[in-house]
PDB file of C-alpha atoms in Angstrom:
ATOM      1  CA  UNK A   1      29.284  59.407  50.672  1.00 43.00           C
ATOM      2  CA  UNK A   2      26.545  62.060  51.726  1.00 45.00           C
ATOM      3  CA  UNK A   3      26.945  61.174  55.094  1.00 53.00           C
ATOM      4  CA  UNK A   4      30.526  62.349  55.298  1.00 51.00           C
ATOM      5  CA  UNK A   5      29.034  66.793  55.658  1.00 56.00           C
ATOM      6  CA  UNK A   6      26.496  65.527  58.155  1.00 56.00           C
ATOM      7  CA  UNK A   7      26.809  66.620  61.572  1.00 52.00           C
ATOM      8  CA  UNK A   8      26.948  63.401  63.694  1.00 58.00           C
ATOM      9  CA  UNK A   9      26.995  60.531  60.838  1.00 58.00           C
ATOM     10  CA  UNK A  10      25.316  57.500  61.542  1.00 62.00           C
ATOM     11  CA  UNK A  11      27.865  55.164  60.108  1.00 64.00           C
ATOM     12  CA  UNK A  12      29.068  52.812  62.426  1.00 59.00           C
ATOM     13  CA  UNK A  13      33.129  53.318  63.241  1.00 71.00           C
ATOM     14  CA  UNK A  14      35.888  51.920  61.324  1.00 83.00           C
ATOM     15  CA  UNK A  15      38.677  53.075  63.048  1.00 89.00           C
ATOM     16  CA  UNK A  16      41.566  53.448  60.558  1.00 91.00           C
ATOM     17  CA  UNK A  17      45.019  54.662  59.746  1.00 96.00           C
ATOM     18  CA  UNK A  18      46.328  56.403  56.438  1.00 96.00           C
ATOM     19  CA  UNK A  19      50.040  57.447  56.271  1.00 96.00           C
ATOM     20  CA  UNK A  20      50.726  61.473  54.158  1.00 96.00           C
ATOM     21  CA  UNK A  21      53.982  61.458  52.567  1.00 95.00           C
ATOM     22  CA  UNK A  22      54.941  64.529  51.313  1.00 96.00           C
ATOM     23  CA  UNK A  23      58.737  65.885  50.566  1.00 94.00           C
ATOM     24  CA  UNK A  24      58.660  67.731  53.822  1.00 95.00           C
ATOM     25  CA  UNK A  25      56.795  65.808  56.211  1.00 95.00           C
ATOM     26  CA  UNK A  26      55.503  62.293  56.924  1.00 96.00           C
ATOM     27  CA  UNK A  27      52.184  61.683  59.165  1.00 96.00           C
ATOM     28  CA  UNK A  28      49.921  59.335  60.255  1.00 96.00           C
ATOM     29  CA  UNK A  29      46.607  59.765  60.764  1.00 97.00           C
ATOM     30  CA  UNK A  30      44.222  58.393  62.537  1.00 96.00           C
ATOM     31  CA  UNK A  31      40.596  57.955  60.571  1.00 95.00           C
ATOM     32  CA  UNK A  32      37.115  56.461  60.803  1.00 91.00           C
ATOM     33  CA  UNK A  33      34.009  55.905  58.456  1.00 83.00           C
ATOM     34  CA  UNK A  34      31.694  58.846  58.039  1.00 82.00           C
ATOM     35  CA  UNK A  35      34.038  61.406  57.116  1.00 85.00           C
ATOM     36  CA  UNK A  36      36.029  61.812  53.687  1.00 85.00           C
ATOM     37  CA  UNK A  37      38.402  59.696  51.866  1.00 85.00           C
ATOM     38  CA  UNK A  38      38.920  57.617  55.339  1.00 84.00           C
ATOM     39  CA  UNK A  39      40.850  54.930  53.608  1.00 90.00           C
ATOM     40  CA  UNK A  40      43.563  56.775  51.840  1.00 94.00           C
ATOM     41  CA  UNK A  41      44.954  60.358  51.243  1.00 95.00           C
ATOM     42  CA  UNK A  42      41.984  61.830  48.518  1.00 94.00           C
ATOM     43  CA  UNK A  43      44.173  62.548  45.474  1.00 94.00           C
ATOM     44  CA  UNK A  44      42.732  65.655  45.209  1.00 95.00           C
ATOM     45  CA  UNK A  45      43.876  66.853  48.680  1.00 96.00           C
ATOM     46  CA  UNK A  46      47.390  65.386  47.485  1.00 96.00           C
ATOM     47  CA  UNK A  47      47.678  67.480  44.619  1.00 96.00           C
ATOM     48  CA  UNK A  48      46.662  70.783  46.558  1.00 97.00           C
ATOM     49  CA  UNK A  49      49.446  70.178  49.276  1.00 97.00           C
ATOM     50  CA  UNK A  50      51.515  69.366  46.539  1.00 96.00           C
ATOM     51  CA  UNK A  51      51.028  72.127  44.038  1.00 95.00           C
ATOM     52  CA  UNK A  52      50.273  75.252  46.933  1.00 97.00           C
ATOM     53  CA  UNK A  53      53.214  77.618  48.229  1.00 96.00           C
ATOM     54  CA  UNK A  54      53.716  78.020  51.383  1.00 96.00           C
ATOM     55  CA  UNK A  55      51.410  79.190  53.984  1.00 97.00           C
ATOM     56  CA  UNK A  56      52.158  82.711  55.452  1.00 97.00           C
ATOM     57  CA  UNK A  57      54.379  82.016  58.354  1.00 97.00           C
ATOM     58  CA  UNK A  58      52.082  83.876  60.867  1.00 96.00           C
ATOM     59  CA  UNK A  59      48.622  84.975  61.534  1.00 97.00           C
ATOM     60  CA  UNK A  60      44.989  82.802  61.548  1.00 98.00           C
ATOM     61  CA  UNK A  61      45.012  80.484  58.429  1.00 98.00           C
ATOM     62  CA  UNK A  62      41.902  77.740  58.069  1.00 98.00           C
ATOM     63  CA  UNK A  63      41.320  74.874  56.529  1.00 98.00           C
ATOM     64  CA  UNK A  64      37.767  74.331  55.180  1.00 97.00           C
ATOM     65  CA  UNK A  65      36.245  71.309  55.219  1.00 94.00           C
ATOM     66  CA  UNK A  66      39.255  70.210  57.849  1.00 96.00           C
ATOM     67  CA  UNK A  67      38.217  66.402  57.920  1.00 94.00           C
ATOM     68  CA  UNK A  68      40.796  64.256  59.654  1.00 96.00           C
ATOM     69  CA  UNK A  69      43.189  67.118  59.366  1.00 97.00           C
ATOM     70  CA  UNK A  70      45.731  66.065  56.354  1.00 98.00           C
ATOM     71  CA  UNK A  71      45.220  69.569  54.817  1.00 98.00           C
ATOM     72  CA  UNK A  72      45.239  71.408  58.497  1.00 98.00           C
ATOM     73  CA  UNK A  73      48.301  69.549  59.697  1.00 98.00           C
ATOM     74  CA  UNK A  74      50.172  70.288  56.545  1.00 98.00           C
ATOM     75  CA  UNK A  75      49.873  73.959  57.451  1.00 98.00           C
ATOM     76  CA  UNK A  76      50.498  73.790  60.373  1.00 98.00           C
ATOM     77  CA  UNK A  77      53.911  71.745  59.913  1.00 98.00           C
ATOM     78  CA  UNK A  78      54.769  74.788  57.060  1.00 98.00           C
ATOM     79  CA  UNK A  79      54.103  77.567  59.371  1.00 98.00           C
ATOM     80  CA  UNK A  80      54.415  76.363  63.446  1.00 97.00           C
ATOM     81  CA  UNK A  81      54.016  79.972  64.393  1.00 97.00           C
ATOM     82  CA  UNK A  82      50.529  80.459  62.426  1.00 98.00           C
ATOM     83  CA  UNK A  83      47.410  79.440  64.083  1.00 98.00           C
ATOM     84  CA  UNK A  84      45.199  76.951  61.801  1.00 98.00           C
ATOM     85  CA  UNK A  85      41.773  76.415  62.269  1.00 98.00           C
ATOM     86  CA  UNK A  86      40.606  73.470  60.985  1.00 98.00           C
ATOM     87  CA  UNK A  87      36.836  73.375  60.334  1.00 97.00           C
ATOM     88  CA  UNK A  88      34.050  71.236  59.358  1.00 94.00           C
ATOM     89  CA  UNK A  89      30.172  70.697  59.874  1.00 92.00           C
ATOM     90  CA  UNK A  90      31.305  66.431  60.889  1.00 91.00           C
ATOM     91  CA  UNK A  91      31.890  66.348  64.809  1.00 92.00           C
ATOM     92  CA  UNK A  92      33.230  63.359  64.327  1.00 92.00           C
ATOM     93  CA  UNK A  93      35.799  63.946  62.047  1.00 93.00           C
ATOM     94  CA  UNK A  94      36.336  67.359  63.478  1.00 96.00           C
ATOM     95  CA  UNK A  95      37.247  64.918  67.194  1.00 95.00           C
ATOM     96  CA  UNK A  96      39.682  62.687  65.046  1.00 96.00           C
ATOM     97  CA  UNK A  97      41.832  66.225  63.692  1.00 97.00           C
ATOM     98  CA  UNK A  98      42.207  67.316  67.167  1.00 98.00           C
ATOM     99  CA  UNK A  99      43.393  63.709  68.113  1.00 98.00           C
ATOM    100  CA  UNK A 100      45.859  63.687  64.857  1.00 98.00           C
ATOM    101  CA  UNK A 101      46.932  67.013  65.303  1.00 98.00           C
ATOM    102  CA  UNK A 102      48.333  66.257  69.432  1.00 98.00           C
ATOM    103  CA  UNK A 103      49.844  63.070  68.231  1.00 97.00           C
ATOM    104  CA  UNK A 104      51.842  65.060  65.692  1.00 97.00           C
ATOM    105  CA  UNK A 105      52.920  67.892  68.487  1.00 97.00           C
ATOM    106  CA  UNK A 106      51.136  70.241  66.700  1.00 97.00           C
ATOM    107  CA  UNK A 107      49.660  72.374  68.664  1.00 97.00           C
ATOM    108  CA  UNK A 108      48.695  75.423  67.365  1.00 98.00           C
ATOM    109  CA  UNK A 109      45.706  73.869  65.447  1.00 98.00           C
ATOM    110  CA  UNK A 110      42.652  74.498  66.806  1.00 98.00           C
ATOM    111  CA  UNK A 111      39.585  72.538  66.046  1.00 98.00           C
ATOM    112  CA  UNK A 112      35.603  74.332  65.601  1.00 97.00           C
ATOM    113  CA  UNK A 113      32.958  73.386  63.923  1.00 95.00           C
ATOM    114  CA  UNK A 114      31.685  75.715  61.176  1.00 94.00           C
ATOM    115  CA  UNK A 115      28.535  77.123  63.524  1.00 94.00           C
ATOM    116  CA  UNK A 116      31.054  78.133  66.563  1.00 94.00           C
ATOM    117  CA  UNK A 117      33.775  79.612  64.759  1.00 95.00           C
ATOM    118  CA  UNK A 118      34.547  82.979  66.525  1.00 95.00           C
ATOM    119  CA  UNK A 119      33.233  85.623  63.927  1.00 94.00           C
ATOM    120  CA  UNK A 120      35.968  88.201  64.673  1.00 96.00           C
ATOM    121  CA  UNK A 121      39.060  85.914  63.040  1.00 98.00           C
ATOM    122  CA  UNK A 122      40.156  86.929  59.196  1.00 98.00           C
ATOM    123  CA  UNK A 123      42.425  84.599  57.561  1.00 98.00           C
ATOM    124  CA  UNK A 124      45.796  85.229  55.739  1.00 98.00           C
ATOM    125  CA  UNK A 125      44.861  82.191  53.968  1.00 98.00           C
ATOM    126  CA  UNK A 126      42.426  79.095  53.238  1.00 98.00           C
ATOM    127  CA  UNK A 127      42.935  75.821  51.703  1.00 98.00           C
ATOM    128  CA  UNK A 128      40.140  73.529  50.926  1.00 97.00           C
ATOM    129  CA  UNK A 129      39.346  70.778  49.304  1.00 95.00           C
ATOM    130  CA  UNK A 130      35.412  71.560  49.097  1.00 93.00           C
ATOM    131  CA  UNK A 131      32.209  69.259  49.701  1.00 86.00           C
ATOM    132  CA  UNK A 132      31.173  69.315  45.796  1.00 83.00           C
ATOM    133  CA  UNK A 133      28.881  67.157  46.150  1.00 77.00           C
ATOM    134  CA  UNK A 134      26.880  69.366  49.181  1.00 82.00           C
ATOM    135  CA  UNK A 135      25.265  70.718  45.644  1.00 83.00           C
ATOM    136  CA  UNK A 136      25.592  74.188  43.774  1.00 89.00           C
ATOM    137  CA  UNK A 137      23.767  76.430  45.823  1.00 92.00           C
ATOM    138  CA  UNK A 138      25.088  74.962  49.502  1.00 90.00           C
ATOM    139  CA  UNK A 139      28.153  75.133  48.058  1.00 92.00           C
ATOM    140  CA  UNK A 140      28.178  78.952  46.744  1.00 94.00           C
ATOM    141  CA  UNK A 141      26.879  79.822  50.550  1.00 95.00           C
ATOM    142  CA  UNK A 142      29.444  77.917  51.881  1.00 94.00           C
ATOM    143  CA  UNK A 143      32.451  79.372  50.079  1.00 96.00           C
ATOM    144  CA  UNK A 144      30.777  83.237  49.831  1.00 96.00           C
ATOM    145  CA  UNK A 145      30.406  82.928  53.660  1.00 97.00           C
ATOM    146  CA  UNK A 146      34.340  81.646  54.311  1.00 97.00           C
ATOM    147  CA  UNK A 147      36.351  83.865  51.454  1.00 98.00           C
ATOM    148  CA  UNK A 148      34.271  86.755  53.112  1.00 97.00           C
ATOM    149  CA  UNK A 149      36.741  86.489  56.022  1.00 97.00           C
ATOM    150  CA  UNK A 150      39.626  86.394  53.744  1.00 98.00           C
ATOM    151  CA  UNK A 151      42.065  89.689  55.188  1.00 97.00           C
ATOM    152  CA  UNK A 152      43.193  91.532  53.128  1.00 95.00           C
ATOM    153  CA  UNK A 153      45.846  90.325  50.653  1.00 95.00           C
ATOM    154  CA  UNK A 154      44.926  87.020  51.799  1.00 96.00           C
ATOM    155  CA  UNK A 155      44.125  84.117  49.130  1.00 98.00           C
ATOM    156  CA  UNK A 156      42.293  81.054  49.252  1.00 98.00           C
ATOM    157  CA  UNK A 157      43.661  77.556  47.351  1.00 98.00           C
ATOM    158  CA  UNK A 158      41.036  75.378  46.017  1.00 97.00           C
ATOM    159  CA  UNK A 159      41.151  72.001  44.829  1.00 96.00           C
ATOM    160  CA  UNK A 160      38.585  70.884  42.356  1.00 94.00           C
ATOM    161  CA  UNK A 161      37.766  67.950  40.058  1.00 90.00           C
ATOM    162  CA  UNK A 162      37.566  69.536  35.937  1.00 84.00           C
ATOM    163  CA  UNK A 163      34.245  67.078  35.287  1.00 76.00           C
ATOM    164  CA  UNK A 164      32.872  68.316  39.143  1.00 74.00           C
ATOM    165  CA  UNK A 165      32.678  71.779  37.420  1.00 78.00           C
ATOM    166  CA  UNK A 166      35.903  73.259  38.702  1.00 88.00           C
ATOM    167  CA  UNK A 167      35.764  75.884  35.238  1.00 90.00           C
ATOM    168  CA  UNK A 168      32.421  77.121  36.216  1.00 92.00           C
ATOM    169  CA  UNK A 169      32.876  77.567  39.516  1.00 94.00           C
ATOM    170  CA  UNK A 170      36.150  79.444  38.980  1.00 95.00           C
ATOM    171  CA  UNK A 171      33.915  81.492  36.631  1.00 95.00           C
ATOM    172  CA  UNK A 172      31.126  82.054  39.391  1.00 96.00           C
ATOM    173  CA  UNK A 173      33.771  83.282  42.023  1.00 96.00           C
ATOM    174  CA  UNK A 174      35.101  85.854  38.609  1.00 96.00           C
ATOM    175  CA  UNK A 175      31.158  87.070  38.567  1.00 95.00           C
ATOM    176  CA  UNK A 176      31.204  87.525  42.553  1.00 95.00           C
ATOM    177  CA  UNK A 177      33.681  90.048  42.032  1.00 95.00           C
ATOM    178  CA  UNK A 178      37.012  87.431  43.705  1.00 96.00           C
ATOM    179  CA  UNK A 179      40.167  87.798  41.624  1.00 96.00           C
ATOM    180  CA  UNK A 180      40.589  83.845  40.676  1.00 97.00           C
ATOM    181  CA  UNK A 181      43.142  82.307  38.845  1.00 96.00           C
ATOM    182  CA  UNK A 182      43.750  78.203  38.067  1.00 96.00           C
ATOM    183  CA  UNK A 183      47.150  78.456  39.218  1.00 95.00           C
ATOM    184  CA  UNK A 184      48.227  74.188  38.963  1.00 94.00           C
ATOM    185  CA  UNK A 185      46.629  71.426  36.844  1.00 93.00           C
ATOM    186  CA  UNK A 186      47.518  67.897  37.882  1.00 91.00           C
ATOM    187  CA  UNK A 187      45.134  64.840  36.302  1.00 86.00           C
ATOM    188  CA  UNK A 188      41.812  66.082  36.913  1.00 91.00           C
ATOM    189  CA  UNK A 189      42.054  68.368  39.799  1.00 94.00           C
ATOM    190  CA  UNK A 190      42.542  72.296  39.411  1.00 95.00           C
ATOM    191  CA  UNK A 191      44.022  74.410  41.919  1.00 97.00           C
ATOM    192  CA  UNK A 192      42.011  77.637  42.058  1.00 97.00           C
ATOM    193  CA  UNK A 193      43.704  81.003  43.610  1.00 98.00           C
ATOM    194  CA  UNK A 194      40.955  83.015  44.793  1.00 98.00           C
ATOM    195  CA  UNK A 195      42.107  86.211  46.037  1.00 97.00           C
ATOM    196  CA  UNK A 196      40.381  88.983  48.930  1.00 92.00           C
ATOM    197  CA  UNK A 197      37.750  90.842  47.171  1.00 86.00           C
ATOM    198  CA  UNK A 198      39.436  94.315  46.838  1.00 72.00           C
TER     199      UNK A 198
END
């Protein structure tokens, strides 16, 4: 699965489809190999669009790690007037959102990946479901260098496995000096509220 955070993975294409039911909204998406979880909804990313409130009705929101866009659309369907970025490091994948996102008429999601992001935008709010697996310290740079651009009052909604280390990270972000909370428990997954450092 290491191939899925690469920029341009090598796999060869699979072109897919995987259907999100949710109480308020039914999409299908269109996937491929070489990004995440192309064959189903990841039951982690369930549980977070399940478990989170609402998304503030205006102003920038992003979704980290954007993939195929389940988590981006999803926003985007709870708050038409925000704009959602949806980013990600996989050009590929990043391609396939943009795709997913026109077919579903949404379109106020806008599509960058992580190295052209415009460096003047502050989020309201961020939901993720993070690379893990990117490793400890890659991981730690990549959330200190998003929840930096939290505005203020904003929060950011993580998803994360308990045996992928979900209690240790929640207590790094404490020691960084980010308000964090485990606001939802479902299975194995944690939802983590990490708030704007004050």
């Amino acid at each position: 699965m290491a191939h899925y955070f690469q920029e341009r993975p090598q796999a060869a294409g699979r072109p897919g489809v995987v259907t999100l039911v949710l109480p308020d909204l039914h999409l299908r998406l269109r996937t491929d190999s070489g990004m995440f979880s192309p064959d189903r909804i990841d039951p982690g990313t369930r549980v977070l669009l399940e478990s989170v409130p609402p998304p503030p009705a205006t102003g920038d929101l992003l979704d980290l790690g954007c993939g195929y866009g389940p988590i981006a659309l999803t926003m985007a369907s709870r708050a038409p007037e925000a704009t959602v970025w949806a980013v990600d490091v996989n050009r590929r994948a990043l391609d396939l959102c943009a795709e997913n996102a026109t077919a579903a008429g949404l379109y106020k999601v806008r599509t960058a990946h992580a190295d052209e992001m415009p460096a003047d935008v502050r989020f309201s709010a961020i939901w993720s479901n993070p690379a893990i697996r990117i490793g400890k310290t890659a991981l730690h740079d990549m959330l200190t260098r998003w929840l930096d651009r939290l505005a203020p009052g904003g929060a950011a909604y993580l998803v994360v496995q308990k045996h992928l280390g979900s209690d240790s990270l929640q207590r790094w972000l404490r020691d960084e000096g980010r308000p964090t909370a485990r606001v939802a428990s479902r299975s194995s997954y944690r939802i983590l509220k990490v708030e704007a450092k004050g």
